[in-house]
Coordinates of C-alpha atoms in Angstrom, one line a residue:
X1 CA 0.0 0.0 0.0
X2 CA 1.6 3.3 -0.8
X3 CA 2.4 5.6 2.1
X4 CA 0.6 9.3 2.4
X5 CA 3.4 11.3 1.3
X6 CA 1.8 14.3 3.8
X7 CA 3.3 12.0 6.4
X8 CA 7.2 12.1 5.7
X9 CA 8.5 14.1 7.6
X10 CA 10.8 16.9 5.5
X11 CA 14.6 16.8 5.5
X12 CA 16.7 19.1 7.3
X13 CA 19.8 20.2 5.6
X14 CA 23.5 21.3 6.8
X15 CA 24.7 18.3 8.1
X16 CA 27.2 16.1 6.5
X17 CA 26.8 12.4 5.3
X18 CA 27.9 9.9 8.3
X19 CA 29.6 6.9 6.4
X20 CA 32.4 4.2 8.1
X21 CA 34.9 5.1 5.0
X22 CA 37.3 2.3 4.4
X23 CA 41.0 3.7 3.7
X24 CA 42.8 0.0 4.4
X25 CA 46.2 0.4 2.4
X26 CA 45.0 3.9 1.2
X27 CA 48.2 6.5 0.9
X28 CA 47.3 9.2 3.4
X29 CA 50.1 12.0 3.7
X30 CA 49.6 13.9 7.1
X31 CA 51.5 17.4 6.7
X32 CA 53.0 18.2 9.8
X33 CA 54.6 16.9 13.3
X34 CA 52.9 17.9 16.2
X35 CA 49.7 17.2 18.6
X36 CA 47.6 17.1 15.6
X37 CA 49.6 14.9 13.4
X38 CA 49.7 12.2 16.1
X39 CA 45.8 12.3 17.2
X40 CA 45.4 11.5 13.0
X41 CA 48.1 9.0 13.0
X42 CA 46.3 7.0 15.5
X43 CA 42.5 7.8 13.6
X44 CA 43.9 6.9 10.3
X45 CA 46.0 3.6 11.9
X46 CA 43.1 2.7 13.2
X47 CA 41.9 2.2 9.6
X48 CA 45.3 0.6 8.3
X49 CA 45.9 3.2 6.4
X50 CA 49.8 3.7 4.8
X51 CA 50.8 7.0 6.3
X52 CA 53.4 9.3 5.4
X53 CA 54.5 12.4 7.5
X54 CA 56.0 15.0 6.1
X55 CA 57.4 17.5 8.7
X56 CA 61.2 18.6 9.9
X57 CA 62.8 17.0 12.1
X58 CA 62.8 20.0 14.9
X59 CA 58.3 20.0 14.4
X60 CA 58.1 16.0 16.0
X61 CA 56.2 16.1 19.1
X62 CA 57.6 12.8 21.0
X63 CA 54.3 10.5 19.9
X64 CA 54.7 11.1 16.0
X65 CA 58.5 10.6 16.8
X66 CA 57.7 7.3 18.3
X67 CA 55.5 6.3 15.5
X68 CA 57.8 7.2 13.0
X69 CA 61.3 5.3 15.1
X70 CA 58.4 1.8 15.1
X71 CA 58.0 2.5 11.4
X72 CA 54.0 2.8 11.8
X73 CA 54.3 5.5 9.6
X74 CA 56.8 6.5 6.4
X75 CA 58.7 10.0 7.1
X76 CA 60.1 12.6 4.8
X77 CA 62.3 14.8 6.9
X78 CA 61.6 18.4 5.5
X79 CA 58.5 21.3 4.9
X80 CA 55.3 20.0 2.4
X81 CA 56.4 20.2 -1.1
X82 CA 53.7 20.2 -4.1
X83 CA 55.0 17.0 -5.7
X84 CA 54.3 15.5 -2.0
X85 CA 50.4 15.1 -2.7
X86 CA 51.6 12.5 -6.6
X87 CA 50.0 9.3 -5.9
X88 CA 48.3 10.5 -2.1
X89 CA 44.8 9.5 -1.5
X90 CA 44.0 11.6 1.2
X91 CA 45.6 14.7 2.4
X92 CA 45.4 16.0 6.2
X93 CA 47.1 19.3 7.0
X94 CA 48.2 19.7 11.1
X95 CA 50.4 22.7 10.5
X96 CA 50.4 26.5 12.6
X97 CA 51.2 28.2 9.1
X98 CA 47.5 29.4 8.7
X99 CA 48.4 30.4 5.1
X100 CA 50.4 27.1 4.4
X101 CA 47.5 25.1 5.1
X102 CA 44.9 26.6 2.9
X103 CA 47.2 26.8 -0.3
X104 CA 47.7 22.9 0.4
X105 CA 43.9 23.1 0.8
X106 CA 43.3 24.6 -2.1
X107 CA 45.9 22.5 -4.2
X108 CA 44.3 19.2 -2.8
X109 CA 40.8 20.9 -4.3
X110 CA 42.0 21.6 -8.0
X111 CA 43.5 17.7 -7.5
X112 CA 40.2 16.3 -6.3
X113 CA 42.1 14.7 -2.9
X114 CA 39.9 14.7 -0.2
X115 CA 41.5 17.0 2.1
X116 CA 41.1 17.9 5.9
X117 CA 42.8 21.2 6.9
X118 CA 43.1 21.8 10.6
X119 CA 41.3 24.5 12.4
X120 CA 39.4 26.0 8.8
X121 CA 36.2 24.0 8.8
X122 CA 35.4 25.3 5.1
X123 CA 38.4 23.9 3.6
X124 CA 37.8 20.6 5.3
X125 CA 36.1 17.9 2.6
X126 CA 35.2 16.2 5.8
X127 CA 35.6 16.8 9.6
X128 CA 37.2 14.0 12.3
X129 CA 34.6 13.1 14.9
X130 CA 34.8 12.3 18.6
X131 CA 35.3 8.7 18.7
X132 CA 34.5 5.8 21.3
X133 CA 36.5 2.4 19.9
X134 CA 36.0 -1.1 21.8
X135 CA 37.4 -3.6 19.2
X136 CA 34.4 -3.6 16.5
X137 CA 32.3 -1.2 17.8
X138 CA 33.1 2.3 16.8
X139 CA 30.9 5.3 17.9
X140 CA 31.9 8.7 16.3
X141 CA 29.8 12.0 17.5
X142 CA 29.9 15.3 15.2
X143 CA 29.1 18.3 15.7
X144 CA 29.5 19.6 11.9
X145 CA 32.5 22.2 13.2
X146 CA 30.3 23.8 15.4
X147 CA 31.6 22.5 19.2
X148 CA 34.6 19.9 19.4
X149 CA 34.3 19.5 23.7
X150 CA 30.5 19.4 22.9
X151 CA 31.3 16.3 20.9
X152 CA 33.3 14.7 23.4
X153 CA 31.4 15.0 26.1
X154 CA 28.0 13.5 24.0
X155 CA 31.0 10.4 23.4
X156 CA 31.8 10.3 26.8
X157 CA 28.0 10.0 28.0
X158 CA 27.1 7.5 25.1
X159 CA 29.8 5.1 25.8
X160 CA 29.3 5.2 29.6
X161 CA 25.5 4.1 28.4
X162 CA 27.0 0.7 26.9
X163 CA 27.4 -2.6 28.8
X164 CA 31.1 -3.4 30.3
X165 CA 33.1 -5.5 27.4
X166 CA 30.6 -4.2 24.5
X167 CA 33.5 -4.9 21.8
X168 CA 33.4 -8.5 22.9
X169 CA 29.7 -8.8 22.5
X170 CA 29.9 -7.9 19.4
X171 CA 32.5 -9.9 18.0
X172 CA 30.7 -12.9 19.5
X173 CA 27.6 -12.0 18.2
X174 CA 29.4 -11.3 14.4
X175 CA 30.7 -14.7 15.0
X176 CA 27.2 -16.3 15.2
X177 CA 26.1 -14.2 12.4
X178 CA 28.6 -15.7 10.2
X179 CA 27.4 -19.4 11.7
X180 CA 24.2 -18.7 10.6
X181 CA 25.1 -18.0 7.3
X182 CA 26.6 -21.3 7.6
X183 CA 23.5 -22.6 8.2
X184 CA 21.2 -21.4 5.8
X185 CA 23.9 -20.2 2.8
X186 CA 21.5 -19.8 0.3
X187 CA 21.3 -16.4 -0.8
X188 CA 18.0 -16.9 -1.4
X189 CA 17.3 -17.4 2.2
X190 CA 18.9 -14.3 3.4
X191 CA 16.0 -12.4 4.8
X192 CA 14.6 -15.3 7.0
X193 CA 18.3 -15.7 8.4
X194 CA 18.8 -11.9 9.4
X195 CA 15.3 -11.9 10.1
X196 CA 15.8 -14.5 12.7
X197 CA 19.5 -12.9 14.2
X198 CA 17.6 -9.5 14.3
X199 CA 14.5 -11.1 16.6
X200 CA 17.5 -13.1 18.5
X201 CA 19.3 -9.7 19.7
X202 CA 15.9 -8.2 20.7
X203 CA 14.6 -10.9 22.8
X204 CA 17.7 -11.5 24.0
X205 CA 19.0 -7.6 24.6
X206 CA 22.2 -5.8 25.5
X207 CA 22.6 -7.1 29.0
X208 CA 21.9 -10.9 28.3
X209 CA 24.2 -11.0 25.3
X210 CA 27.1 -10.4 27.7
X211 CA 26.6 -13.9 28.6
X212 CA 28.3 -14.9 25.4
X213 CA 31.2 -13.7 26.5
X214 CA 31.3 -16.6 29.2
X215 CA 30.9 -19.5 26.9
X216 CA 34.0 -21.8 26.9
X217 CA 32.1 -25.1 25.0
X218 CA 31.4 -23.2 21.5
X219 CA 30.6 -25.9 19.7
X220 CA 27.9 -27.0 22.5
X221 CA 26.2 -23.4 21.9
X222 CA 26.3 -23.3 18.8
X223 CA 24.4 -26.9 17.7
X224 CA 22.0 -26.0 20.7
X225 CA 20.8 -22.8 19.1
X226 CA 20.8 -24.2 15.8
X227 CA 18.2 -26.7 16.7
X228 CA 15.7 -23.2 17.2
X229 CA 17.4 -21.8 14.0
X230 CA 16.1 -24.3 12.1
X231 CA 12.6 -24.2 13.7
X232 CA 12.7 -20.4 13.2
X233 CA 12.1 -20.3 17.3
X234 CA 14.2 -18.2 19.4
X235 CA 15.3 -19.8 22.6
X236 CA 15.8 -18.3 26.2
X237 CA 19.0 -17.5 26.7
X238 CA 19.1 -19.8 29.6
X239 CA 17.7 -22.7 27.6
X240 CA 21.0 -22.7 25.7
X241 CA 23.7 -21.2 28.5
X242 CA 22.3 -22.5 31.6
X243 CA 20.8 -20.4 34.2
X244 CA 22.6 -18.1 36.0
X245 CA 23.7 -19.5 39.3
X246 CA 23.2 -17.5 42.5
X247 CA 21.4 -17.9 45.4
X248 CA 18.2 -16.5 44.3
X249 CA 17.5 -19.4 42.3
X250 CA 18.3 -21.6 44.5
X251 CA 14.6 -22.5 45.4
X252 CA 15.2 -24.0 49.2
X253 CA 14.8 -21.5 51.1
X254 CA 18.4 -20.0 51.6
X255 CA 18.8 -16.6 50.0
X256 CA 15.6 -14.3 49.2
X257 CA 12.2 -15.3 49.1
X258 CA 9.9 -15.9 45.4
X259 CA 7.9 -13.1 44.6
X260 CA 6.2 -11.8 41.5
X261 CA 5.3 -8.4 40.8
X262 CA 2.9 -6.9 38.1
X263 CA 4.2 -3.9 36.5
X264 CA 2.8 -1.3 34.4
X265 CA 5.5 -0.2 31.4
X266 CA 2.9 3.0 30.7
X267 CA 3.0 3.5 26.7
X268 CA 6.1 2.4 26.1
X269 CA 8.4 5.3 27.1
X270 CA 11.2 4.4 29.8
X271 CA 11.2 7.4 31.4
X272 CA 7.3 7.4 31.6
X273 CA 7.6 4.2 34.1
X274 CA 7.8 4.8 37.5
X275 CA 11.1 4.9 40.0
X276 CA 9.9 1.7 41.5
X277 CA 9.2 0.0 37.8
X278 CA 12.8 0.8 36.6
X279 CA 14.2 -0.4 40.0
X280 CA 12.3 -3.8 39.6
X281 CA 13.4 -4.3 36.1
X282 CA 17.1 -4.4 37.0
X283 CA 16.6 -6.3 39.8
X284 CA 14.7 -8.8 39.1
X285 CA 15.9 -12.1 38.0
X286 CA 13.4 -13.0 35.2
X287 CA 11.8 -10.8 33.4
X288 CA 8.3 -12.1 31.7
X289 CA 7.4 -9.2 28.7
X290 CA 4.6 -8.4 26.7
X291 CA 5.3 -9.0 23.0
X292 CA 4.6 -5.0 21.9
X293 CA 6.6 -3.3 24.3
X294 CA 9.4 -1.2 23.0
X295 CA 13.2 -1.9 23.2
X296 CA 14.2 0.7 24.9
X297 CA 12.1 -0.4 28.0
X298 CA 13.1 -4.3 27.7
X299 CA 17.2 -3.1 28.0
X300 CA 16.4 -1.9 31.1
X301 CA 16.6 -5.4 31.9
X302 CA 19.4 -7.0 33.4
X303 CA 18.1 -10.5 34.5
X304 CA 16.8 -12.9 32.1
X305 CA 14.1 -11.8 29.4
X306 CA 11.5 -13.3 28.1
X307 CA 9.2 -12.1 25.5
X308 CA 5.6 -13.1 24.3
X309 CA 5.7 -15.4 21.2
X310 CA 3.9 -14.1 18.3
X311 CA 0.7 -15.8 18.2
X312 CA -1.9 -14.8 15.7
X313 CA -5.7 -14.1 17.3
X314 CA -4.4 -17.2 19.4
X315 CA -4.0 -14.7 22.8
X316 CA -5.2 -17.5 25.3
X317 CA -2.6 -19.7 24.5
X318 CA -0.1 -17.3 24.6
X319 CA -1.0 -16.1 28.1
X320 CA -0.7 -19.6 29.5
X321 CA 2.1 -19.5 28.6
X322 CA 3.7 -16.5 29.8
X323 CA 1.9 -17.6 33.3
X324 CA 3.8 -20.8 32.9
X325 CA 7.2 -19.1 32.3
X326 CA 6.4 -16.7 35.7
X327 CA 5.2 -20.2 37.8
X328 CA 8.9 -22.0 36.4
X329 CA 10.9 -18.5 38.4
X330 CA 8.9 -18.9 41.4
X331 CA 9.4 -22.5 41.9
X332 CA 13.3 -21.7 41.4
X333 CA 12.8 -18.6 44.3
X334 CA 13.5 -16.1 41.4
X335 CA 12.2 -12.1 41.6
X336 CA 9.9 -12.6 39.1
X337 CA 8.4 -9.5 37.2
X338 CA 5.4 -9.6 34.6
X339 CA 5.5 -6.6 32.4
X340 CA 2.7 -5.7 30.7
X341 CA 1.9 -2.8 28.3
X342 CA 0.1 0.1 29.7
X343 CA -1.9 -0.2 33.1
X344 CA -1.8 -4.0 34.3
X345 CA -5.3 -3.7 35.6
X346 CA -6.5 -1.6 32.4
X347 CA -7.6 -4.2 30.3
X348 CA -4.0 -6.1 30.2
X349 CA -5.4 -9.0 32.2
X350 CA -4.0 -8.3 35.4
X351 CA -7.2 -9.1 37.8
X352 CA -6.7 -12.6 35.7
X353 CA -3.2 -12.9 36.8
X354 CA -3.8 -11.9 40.4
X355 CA -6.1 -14.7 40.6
X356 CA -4.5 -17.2 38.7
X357 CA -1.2 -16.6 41.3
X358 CA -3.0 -16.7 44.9
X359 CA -4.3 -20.3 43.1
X360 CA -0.5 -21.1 42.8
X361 CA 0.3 -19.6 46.4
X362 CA 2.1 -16.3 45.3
X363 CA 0.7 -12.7 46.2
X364 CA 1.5 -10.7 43.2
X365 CA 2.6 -6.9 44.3
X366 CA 1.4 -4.5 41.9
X367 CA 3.5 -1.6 40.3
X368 CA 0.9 0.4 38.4
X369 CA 1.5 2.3 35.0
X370 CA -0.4 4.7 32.6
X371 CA -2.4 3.5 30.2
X372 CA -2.4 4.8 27.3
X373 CA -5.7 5.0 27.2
X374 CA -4.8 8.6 28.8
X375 CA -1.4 9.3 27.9
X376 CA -2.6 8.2 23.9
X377 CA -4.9 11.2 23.6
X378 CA -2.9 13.4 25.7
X379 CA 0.4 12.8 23.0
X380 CA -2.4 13.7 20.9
X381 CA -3.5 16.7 22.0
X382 CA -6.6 15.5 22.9
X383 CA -8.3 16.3 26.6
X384 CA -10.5 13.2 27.3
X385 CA -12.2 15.7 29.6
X386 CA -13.6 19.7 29.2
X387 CA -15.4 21.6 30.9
X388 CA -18.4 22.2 28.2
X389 CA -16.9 19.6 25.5
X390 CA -16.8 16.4 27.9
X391 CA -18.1 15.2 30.8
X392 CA -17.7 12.0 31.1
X393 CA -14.5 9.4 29.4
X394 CA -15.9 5.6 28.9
X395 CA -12.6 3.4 27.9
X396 CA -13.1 -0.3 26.3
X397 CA -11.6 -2.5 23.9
X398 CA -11.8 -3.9 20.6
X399 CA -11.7 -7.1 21.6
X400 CA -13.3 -8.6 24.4
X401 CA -13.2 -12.4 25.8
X402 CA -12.5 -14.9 23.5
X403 CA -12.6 -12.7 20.8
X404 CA -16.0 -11.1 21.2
X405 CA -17.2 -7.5 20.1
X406 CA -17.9 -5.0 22.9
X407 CA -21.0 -3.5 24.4
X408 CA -20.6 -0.2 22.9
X409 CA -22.4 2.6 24.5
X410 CA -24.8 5.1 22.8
X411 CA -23.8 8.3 21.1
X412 CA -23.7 11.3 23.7
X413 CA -22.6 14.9 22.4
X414 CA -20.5 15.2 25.4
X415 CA -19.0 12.1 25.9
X416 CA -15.5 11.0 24.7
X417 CA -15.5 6.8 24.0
X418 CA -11.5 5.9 24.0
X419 CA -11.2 2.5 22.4
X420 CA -7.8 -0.1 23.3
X421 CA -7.2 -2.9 20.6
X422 CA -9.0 -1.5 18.1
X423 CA -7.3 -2.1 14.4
X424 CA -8.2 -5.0 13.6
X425 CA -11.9 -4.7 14.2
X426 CA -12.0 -0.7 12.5
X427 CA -14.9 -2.1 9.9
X428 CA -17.0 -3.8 12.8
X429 CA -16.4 -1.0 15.1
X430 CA -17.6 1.6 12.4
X431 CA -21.0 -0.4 12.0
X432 CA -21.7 -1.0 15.2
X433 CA -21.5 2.8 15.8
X434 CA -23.1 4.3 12.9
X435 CA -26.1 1.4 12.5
X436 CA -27.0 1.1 16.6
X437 CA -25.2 3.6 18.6
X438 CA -26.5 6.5 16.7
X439 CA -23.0 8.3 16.1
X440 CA -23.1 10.7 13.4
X441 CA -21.3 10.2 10.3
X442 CA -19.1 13.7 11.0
X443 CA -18.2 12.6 14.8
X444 CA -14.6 13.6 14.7
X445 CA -12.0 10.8 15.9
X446 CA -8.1 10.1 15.8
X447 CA -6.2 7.3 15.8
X448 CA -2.9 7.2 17.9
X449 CA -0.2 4.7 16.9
X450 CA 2.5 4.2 19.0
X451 CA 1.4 6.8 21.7
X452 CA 4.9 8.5 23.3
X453 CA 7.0 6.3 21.1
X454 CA 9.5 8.0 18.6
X455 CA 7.4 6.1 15.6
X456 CA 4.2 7.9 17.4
X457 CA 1.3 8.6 14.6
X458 CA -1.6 10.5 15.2
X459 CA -4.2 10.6 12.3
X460 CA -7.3 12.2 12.5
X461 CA -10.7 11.7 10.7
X462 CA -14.8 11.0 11.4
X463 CA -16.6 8.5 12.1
X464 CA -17.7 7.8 8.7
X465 CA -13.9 7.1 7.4
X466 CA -12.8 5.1 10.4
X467 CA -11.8 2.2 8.6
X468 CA -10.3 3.2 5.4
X469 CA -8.0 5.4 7.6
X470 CA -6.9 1.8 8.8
X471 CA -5.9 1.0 5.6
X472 CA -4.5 4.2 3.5
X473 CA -2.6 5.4 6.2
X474 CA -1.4 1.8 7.2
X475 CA -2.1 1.7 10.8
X476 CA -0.7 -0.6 12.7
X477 CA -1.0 -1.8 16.2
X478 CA -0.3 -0.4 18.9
X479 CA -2.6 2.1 18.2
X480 CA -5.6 3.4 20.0
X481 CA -9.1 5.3 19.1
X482 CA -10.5 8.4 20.1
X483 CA -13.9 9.0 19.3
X484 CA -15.9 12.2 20.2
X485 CA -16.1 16.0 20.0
X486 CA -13.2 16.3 22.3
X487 CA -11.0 15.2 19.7
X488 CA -11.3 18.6 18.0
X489 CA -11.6 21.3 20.5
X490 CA -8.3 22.1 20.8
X491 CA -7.3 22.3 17.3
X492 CA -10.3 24.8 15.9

């Protein structure tokens, strides 16, 4: 289906393009000795670049001098000369001589040799960025010329974010990638075999993968998980390492006590959970997830994950199964956490759970969240509530038990009906409301896709197009309705 081009968002300019650029056995000549010259020795090293100073002997700074005595770098002991830039694939200038520099600048220009001239951003073809290196991983911030220390200290706070060891993670996790493609080398194949490493590093997130550094049988981890590969399944993390051993899951009593706790994740935002949330995520020795929350809320994890299988309009089987997965901690004496989307006791089946856990002998404590049956309309501008719009907010869902439609309530001018669950039953919905609820054809709604997410969507339209808004603008779930005159008070 084609995509409302009203939608993409437009493009800011003045940036520059980002790329990884790959000067391996390039000829880079670096023109100059001192504190410059060795910060792009090591940059352009880094790459395996062949690097040639040219600078006088009296310019070294002791660090290029030490490069050049270990013969990391070829040396031409006197000033830049013209002829110096035959053959050269790159050019960067690390000199005082203002002048000096932008003729070289200049001559690199009428040569077409990408050039970088030191302290004159418009002469520079490209700019060096504050860089974070651990082994594969390489994080470069840039500030288009505008603030170098602001640059570092944006490198310094992102890599302080990462896990402990994150080069080794990914090396490890490059070498499965390349055992997968073992696997399944038909090229043919290739989307269902990064298809399934992509659904592998989410399910398994930042904080498990560490594991992997740990692994001294190999060959033992590797036929495990291929037994899932070739079942397209992805396993627990635990179901081909082994748990992790401490005393929490030790199950006899020594150590803490079992306990499970219900907690809301709100819309989907981390930082629109609560301080006790966050604290149980990264405590809490297994970790039982909805299938639709966001990524950025499941990496606050730092026990084991689990995440809802993907189980099409089969949601009762799918919920045993998560209870299952939560009974499994507590017999082990685990911290158990369930976290569901939104509000647990807002239709996401938490008065269900409560039960079904005081059957097993387990009080769950309950960590509450915001639905986003509120926090949906209010991304969208939309107050559920008014003082002469709304008085009254009635809040259901679009799919009821096992499956069935829900008692909609009659058309009131001043009431706002907020419907969870609702994309998949847009055409039954619209019917229901138009034929016996009385709602007129021009009742203004909006549909709210991803609420406080970065992919959030907000489309608005009546009653009378509810569906086909569905399908032109490609709505997808999570997404929740709006329906009512609230939804366009405050934008006339």
């Amino acid at each position: 289906q084609s995509k409302n081009m009203t939608d993409c968002p437009p493009i800011e300019g003045g940036g520059s393009l980002v790329v990884a650029y790959r000067i391996a056995d390039k000829n880079v000549l670096i023109v100059g000795g001192g504190n410059v010259a060795a910060q792009r020795i090591k940059s352009t090293k880094i790459a395996d670049a062949k690097v040639t100073v040219v600078a006088p002997a009296q310019g070294l700074n002791d660090e290029v001098q030490h490069r050049i005595n270990n013969k990391e770098v070829n040396w031409i002991d006197r000033p830049f000369q013209d002829a110096d830039l035959d053959n050269v694939d790159m050019v960067l200038t690390a000199l005082d001589d203002h002048d000096e520099s932008l003729r070289i600048g200049k001559l690199c220009r009428e040569r077409r040799i990408p050039v970088n001239v030191a302290d004159v951003p418009p002469m520079c073809d490209f700019y060096f960025m504050s860089q974070h290196r651990d082994g594969p991983v390489q994080i470069a911030v840039s500030t288009n010329g505008k603030g170098p220390k602001l640059a570092n200290m944006i490198r310094t706070t992102v890599s302080e974010a990462l896990p402990p060891n994150m080069g080794d993670i990914v090396k490890h996790m490059g070498d499965l990638r390349a055992k997968v493609r073992e696997w399944e080398p038909v090229i043919e194949n290739a989307e269902r075999r990064m298809g399934w490493v992509t659904r592998l590093c989410e399910q398994w997130g930042l904080q498990q993968m560490g594991r992997l550094r740990t692994i001294e049988d190999f060959d033992g981890f590797y036929t495990k998980l291929r037994t899932y590969f070739e079942k397209n399944e992805i396993p627990c993390i635990n179901d081909v390492l082994g748990p992790i051993s401490n005393t929490s899951q030790q199950g006899d009593g020594q150590g803490q006590r079992a306990s499970i706790a219900l907690i809301g994740a709100g819309p989907g935002d981390p930082e629109l959970i609560t301080v006790k949330a966050e604290r149980y995520l990264k405590e809490a020795d297994l970790v039982i997830s909805d299938r639709l929350i966001p990524q950025p809320m499941l990496d606050l994890v730092q026990g084991e994950l689990r995440v809802a299988r993907k189980t099409q309009g089969k949601s009762d089987p799918a919920q045993d199964e998560l209870l299952e997965w939560c009974l499994e901690g507590l017999k082990k004496g685990q911290r158990v956490v369930r976290l569901k989307i939104g509000d647990p006791l807002v239709f996401g089946r938490g008065g269900e759970e409560i039960l079904w856990f005081r059957e097993k002998g387990y009080e769950p404590e309950l960590v509450p969240g915001i639905s986003s049956a509120f926090s949906g309309p209010m991304a969208a501008g939309i107050p559920v509530t008014m003082r002469g719009v709304s008085d009254q907010v009635i809040i259901t869902t679009g799919r009821g038990t096992k499956g069935s439609m829900p008692d909609l309530p009659d058309y009131g001018s001043s009431r706002t009906l907020v419907v969870l669950m609702a994309v998949g039953r847009a055409s039954d919905l619209k019917a229901i409301l138009l034929d016996q609820k009385q709602y007129p054809q021009e009742c203004p709604l909006a549909w709210i896709e991803n609420a406080n997410c970065p992919q959030e969507r907000v489309i608005f339209g009546t009653v009378a197009n509810m569906d086909t808004l569905v399908q032109e603008q490609s709505i997808v779930a999570p997404a929740v309705l709006v329906v009512g005159n609230s939804v366009s008070v405050l934008s006339k």
